[in-house]
mmCIF file of C-alpha atoms and ligand atoms in Angstrom:
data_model
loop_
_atom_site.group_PDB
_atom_site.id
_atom_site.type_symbol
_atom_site.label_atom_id
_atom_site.label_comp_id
_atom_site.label_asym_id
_atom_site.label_seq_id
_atom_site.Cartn_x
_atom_site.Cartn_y
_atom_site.Cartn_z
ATOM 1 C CA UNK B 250 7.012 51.308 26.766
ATOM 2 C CA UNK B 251 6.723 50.270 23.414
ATOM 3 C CA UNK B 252 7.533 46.463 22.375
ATOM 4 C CA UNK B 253 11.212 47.329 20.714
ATOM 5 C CA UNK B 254 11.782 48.766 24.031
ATOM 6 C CA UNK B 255 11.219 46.084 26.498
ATOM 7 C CA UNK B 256 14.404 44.032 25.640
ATOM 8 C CA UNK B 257 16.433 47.035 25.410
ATOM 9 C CA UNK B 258 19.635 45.496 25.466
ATOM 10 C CA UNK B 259 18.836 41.527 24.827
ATOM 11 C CA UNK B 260 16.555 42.509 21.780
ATOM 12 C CA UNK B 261 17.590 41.354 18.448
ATOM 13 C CA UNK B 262 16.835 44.387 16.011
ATOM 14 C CA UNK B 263 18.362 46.107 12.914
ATOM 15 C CA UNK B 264 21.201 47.613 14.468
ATOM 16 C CA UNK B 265 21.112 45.447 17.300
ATOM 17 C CA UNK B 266 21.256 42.094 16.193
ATOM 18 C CA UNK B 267 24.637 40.506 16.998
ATOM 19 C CA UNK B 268 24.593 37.408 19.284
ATOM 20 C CA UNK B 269 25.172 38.033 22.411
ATOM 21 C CA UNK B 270 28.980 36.477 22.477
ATOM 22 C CA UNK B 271 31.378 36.077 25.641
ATOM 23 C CA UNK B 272 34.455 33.770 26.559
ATOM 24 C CA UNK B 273 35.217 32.405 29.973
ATOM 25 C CA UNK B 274 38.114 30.487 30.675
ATOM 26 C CA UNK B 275 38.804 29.993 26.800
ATOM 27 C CA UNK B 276 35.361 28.766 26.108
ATOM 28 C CA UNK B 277 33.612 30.533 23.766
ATOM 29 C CA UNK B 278 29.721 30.989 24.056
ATOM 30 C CA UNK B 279 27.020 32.539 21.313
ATOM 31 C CA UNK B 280 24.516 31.818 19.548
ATOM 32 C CA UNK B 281 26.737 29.681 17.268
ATOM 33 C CA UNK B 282 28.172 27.519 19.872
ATOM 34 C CA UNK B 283 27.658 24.005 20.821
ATOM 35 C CA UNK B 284 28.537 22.302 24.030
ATOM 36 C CA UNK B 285 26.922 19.628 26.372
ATOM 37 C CA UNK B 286 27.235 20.748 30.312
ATOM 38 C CA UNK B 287 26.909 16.958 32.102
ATOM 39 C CA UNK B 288 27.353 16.003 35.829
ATOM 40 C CA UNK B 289 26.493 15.905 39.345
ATOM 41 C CA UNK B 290 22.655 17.469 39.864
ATOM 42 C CA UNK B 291 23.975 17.825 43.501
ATOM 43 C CA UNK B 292 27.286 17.171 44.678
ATOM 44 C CA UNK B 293 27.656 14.391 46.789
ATOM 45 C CA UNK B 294 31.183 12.445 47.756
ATOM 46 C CA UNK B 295 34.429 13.919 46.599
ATOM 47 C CA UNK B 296 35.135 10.299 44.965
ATOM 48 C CA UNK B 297 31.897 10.670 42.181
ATOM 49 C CA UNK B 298 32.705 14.267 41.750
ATOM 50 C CA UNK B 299 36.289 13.073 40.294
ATOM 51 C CA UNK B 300 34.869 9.513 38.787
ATOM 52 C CA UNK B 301 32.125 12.457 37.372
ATOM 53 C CA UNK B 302 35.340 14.776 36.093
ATOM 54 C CA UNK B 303 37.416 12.238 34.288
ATOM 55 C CA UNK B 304 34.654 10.452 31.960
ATOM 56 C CA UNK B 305 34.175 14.155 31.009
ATOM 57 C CA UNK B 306 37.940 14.517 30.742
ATOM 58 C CA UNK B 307 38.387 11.436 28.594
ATOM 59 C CA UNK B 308 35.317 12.323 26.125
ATOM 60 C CA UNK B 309 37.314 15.803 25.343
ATOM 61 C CA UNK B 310 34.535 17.912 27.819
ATOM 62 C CA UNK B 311 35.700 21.446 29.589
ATOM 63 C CA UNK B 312 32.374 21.828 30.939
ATOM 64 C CA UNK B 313 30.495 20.557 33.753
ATOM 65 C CA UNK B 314 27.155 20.888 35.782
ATOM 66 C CA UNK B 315 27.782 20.561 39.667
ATOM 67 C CA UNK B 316 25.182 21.791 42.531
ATOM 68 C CA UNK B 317 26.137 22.894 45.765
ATOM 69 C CA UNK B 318 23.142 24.555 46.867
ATOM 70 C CA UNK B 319 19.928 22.676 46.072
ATOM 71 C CA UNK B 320 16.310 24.424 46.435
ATOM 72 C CA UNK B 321 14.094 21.997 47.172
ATOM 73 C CA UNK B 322 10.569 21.497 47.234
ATOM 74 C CA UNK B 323 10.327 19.730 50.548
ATOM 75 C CA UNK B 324 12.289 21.640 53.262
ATOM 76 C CA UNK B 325 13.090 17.807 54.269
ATOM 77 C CA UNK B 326 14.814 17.010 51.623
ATOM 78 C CA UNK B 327 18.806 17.387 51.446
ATOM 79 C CA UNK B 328 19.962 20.820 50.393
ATOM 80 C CA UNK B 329 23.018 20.290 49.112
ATOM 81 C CA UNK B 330 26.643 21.014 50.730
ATOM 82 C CA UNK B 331 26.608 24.250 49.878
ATOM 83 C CA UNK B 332 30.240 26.250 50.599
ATOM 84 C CA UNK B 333 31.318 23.075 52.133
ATOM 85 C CA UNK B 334 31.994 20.869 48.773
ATOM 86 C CA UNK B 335 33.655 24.287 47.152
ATOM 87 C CA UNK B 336 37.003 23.326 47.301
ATOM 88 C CA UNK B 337 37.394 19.896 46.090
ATOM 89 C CA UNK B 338 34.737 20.424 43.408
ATOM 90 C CA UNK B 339 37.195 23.203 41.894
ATOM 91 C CA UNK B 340 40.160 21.653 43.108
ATOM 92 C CA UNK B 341 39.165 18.261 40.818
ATOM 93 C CA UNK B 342 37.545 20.410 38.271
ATOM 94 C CA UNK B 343 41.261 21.956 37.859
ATOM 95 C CA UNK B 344 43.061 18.407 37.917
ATOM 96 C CA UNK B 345 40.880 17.234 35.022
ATOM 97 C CA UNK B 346 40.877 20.267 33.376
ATOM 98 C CA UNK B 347 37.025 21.558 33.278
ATOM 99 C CA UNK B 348 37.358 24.852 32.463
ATOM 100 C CA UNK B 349 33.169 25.935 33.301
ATOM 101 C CA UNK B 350 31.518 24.353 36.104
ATOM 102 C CA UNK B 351 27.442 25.470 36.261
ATOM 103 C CA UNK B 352 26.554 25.844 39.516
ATOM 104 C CA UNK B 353 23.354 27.208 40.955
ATOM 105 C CA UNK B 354 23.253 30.114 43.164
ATOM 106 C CA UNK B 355 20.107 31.164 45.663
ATOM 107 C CA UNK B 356 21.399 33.688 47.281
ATOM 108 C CA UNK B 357 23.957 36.444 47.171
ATOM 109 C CA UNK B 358 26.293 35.093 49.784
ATOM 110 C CA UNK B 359 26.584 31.991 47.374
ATOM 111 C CA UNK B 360 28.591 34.531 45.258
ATOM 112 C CA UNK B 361 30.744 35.192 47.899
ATOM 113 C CA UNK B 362 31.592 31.770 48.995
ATOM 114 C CA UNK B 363 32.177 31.105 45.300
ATOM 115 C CA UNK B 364 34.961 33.499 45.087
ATOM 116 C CA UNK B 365 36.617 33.199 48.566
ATOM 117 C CA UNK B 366 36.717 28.802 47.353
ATOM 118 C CA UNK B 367 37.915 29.963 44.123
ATOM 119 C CA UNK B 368 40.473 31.915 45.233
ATOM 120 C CA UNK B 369 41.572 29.675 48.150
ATOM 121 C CA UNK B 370 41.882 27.164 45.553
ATOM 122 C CA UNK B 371 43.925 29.151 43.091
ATOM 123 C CA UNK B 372 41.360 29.644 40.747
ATOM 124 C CA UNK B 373 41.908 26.350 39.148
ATOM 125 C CA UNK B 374 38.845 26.603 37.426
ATOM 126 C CA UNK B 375 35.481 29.117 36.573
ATOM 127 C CA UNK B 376 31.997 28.709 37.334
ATOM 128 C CA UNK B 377 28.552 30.152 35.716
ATOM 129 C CA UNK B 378 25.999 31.048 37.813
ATOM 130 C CA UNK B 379 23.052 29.134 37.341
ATOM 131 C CA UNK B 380 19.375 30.605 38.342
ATOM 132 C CA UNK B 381 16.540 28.275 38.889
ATOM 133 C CA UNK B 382 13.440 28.310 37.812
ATOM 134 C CA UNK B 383 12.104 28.855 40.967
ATOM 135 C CA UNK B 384 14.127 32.129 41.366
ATOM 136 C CA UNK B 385 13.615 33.333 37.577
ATOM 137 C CA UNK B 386 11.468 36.156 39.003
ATOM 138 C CA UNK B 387 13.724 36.671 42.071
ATOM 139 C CA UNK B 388 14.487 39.763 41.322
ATOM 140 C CA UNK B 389 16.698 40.829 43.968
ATOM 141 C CA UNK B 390 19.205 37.735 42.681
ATOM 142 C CA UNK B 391 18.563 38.835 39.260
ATOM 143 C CA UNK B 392 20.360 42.486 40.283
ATOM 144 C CA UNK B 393 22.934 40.546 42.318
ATOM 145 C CA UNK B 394 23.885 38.271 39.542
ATOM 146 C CA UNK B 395 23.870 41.062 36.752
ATOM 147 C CA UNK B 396 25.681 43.755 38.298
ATOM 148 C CA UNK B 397 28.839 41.638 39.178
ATOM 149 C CA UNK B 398 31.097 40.792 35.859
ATOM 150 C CA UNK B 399 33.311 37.841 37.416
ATOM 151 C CA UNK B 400 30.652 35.445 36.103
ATOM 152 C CA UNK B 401 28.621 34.520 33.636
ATOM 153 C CA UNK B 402 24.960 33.343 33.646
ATOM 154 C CA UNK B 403 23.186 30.798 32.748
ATOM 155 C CA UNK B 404 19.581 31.726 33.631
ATOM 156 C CA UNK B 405 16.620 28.890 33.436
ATOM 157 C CA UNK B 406 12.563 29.610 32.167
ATOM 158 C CA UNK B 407 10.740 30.254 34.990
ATOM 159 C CA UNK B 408 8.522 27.080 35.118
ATOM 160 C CA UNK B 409 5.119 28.596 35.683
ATOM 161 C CA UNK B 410 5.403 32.345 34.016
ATOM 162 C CA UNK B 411 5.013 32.931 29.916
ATOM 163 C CA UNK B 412 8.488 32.990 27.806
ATOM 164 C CA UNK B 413 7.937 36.730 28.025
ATOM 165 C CA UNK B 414 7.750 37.063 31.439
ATOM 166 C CA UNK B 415 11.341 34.816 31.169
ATOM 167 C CA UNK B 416 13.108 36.872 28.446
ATOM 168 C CA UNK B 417 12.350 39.960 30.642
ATOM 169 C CA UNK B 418 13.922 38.143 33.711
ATOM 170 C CA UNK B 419 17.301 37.981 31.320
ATOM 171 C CA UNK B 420 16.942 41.721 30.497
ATOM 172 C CA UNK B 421 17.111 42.188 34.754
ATOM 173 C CA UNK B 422 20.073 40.399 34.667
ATOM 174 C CA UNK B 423 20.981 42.196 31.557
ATOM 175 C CA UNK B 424 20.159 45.581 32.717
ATOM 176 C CA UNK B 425 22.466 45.116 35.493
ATOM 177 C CA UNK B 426 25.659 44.928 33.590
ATOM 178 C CA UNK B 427 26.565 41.719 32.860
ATOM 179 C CA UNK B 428 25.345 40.677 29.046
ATOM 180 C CA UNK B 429 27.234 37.248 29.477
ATOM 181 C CA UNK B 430 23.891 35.485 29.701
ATOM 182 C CA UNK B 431 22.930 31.883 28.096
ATOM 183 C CA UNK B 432 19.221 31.188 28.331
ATOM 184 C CA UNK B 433 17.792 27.391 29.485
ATOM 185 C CA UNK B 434 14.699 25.977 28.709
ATOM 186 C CA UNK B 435 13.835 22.874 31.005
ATOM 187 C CA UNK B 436 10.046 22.081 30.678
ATOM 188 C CA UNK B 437 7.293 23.851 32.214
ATOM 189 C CA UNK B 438 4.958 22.512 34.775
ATOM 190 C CA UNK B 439 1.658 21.497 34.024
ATOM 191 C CA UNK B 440 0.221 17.503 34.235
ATOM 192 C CA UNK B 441 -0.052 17.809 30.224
ATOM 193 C CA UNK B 442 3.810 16.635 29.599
ATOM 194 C CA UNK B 443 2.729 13.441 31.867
ATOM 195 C CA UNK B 444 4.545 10.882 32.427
ATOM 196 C CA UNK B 445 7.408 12.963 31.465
ATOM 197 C CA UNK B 446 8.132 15.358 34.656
ATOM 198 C CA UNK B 447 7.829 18.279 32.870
ATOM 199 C CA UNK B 448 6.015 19.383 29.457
ATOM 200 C CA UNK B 449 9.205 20.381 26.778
ATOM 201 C CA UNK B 450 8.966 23.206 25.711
ATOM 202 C CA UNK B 451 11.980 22.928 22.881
ATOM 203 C CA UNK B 452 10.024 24.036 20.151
ATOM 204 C CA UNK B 453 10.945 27.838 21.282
ATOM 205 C CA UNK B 454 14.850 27.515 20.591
ATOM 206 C CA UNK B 455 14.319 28.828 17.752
ATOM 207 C CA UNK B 456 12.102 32.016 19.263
ATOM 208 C CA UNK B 457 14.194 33.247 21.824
ATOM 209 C CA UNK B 458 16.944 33.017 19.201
ATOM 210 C CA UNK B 459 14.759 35.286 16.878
ATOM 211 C CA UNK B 460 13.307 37.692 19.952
ATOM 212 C CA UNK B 461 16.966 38.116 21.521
ATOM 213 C CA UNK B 462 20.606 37.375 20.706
ATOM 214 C CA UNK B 463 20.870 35.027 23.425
ATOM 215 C CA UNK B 464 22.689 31.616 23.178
ATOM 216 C CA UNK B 465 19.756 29.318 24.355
ATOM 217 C CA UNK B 466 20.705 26.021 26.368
ATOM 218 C CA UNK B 467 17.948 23.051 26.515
ATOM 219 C CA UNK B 468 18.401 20.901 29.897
ATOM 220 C CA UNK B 469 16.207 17.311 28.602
ATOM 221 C CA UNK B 470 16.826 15.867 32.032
ATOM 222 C CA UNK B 471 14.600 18.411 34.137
ATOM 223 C CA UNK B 472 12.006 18.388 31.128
ATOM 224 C CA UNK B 473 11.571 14.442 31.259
ATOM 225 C CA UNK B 474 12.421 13.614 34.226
ATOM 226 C CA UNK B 475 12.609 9.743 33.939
ATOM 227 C CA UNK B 476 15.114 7.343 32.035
ATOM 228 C CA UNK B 477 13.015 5.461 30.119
ATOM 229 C CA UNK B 478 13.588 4.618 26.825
ATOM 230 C CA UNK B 479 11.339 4.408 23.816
ATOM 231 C CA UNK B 480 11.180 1.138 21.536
ATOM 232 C CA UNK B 481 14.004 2.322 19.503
ATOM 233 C CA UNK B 482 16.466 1.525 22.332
ATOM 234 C CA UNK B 483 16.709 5.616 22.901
ATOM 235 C CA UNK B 484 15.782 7.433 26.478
ATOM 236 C CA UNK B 485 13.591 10.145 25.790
ATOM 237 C CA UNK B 486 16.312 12.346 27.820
ATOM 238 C CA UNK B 487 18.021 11.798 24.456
ATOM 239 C CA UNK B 488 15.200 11.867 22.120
ATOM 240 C CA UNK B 489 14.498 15.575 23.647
ATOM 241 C CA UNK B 490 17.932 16.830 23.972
ATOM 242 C CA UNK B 491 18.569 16.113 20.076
ATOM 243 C CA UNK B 492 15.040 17.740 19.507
ATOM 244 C CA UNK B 493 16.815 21.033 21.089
ATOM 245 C CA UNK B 494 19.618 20.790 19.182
ATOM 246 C CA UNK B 495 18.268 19.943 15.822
ATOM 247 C CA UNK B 496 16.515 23.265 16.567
ATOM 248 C CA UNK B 497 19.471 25.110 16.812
ATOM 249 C CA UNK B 498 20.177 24.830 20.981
ATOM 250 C CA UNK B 499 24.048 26.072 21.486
ATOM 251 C CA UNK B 500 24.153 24.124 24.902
ATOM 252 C CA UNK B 501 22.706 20.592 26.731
ATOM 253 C CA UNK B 502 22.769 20.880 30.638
ATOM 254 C CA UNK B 503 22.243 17.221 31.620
ATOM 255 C CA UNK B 504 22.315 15.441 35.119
ATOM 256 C CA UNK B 505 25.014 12.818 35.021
ATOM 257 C CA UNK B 506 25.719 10.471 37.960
ATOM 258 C CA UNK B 507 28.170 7.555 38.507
ATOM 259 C CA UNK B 508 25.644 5.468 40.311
ATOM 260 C CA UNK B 509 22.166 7.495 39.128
ATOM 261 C CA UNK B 510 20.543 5.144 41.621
ATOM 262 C CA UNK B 511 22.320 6.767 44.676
ATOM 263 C CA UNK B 512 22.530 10.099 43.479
ATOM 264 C CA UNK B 513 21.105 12.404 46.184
ATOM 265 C CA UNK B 514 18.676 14.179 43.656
ATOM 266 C CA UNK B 515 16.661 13.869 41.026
ATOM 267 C CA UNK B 516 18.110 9.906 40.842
ATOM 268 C CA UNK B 517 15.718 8.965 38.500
ATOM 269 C CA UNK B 518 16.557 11.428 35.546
ATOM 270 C CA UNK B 519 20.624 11.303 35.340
ATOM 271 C CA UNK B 520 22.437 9.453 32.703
ATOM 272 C CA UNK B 521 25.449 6.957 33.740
ATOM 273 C CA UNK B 522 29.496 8.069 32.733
ATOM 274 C CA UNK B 523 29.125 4.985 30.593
ATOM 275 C CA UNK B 524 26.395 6.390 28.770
ATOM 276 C CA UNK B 525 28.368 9.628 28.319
ATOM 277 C CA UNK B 526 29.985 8.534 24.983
ATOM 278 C CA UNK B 527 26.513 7.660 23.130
ATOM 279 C CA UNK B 528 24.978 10.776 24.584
ATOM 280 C CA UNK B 529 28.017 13.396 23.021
ATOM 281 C CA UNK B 530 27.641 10.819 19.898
ATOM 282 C CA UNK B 531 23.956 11.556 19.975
ATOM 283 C CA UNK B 532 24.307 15.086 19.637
ATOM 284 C CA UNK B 533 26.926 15.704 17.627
ATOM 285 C CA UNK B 534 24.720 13.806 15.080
ATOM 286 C CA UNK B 535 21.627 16.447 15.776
ATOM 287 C CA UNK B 536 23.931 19.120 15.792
ATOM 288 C CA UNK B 537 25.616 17.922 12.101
ATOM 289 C CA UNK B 538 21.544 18.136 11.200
ATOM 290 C CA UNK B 539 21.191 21.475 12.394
ATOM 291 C CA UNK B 540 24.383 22.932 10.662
ATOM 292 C CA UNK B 541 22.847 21.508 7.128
ATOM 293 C CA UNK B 542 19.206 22.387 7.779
ATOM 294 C CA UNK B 543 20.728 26.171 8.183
ATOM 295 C CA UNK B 544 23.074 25.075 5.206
ATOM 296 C CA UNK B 545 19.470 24.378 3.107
ATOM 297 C CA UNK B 546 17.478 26.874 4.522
ATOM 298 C CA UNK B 547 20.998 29.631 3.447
ATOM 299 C CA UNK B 548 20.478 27.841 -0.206
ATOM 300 C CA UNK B 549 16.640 27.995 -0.676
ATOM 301 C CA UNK B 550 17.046 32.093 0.407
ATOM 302 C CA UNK B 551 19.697 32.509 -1.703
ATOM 303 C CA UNK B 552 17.206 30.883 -4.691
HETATM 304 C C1 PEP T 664 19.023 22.159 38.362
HETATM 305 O O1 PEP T 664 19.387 22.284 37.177
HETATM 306 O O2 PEP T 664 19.727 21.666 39.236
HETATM 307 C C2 PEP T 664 17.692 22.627 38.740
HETATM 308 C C3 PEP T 664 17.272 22.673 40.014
HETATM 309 O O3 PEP T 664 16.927 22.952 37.696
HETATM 310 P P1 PEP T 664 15.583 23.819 37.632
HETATM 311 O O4 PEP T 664 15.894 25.125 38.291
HETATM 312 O O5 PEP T 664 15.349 23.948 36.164
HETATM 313 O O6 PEP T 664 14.523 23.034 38.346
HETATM 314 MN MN1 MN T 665 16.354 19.253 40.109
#
């Protein structure tokens, strides 16, 4: 197979070099796009899921992050509530408006109790399927999750393969039928990014942008791990996450927790719904970077 081949459909070629572009429940997503996905790493109690909802409400968010069904590394550790937190999570999700909720699937059944909740619920809201990075080369779920159209994909680096091995994982999804596909880098794993939790891996935004036509998404709180902050008064969850965007990231997945402390998972790496505000702040300033670095780089062409 030669190399033009390989990403046969996510490629970006002459003659096949429009971003991949898709709207779900009136958000748009490409590779122009910019939104910040924040909330619940796993769902817990029905009152932080809505506490969670309306400080993304009030800061103007129609996104959201919220995990039912939680692979774990220890089989001792909690697993999430699975189909059993369904309804209220899209229930509240509808009240306050969140239009997108990412939510991780593991297996195809999840798809089905995702639907049946959905439409028990009157489809007050939509969900994109999130893939782990421990199930990027799952390739079974990869065929599940591409040849149904009701949803679309977010699909994280596998944490242990090369980007190319990652990118092909997409084009399995891809291949399937569904092309509504965002792609998430979230740190590999090696002891070299120590202390953070994971080493970033940011700098290739900009190369999956150039190799497909992708929107990319950059989730800081996997990648680091830890909420410390640097002597500048900034986490590095935000230093990193504004590192992805400067670079051109069209999404931020971030864990987000009323009370990080007794969040179920991952309770050292989620930001508070206080800190919400400064984080979208945060951003929006890389992202105004990003739109004049492309504005310079358009000029010096054009020279
Ligand atoms: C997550 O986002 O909840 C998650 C488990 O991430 P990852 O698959 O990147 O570890
Ligand atoms: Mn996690």
């Amino acid at each position: 197979m030669s190399k033009s081949d390989e990403f046969r459909i996510l490629g970006r070629r002459p003659g096949n070099d429009e971003s991949i572009r898709f709207e779900y429940k009136g958000v748009t997503f490409d590779q122009d796009s910019f939104h910040v996905v924040a909330g619940l790493n796993a769902v817990d109690t029905r009152e932080y899921v809505e506490r969670t909802f309306i400080a993304l409400q009030q800061a103007g968010q129609r996104c959201a992050r919220m995990g039912a069904y939680k692979p774990r590394t220890s089989p001792y550790s909690f697993q999430g509530y699975g189909r059993q937190c369904l309804p209220y999570v899209f229930e509240l999700a509808g009240k306050h408006d969140i239009r997108v909720i990412s939510m991780e699937v593991t297996h195809d059944e999840h798809l089905d109790e995702i639907r049946q909740a959905l439409h028990a619920t009157g489809d007050p809201t939509g969900v994109m399927l999130q893939i782990g990075t421990r199930n990027t080369q799952n390739f079974e779920l990869l065929k599940t999750v591409g040849s149904q159209r009701d949803f679309p994909i977010l699909l994280k680096r596998g944490f242990g393969i090369t980007l190319h091995e990652s990118l092909l994982a997409a084009e399995y999804v891809a291949s399937g039928g569904n092309r509504d596909i965002v792609f998430c880098l979230r740190g590999m794993k090696t002891n070299f990014g120590d202390p953070h939790r994971n080493l970033v891996d940011f700098g290739h935004v900009p190369t999956v942008k150039r190799l497909t036509r992708m929107p990319v998404c950059v989730d800081p709180s996997h990648s680091v791990g830890v909420r410390d902050a640097s002597p500048d008064g900034l986490p590095d969850i935000f230093h990193v996450a504004a590192q992805g965007v400067v670079a051109g990231a069209n999404m931020v997945l971030t864990d987000m927790h009323p009370e990080p402390r007794r969040a179920l998972v991952d309770a050292a790496q989620a930001i508070t719904l206080e800190e919400l505000p400064w984080f979208l702040e945060d951003m929006a300033i890389a992202r105004e970077a990003y739109l004049v670095r492309r504005e310079v780089a358009a000029r010096h062409a054009a020279q």
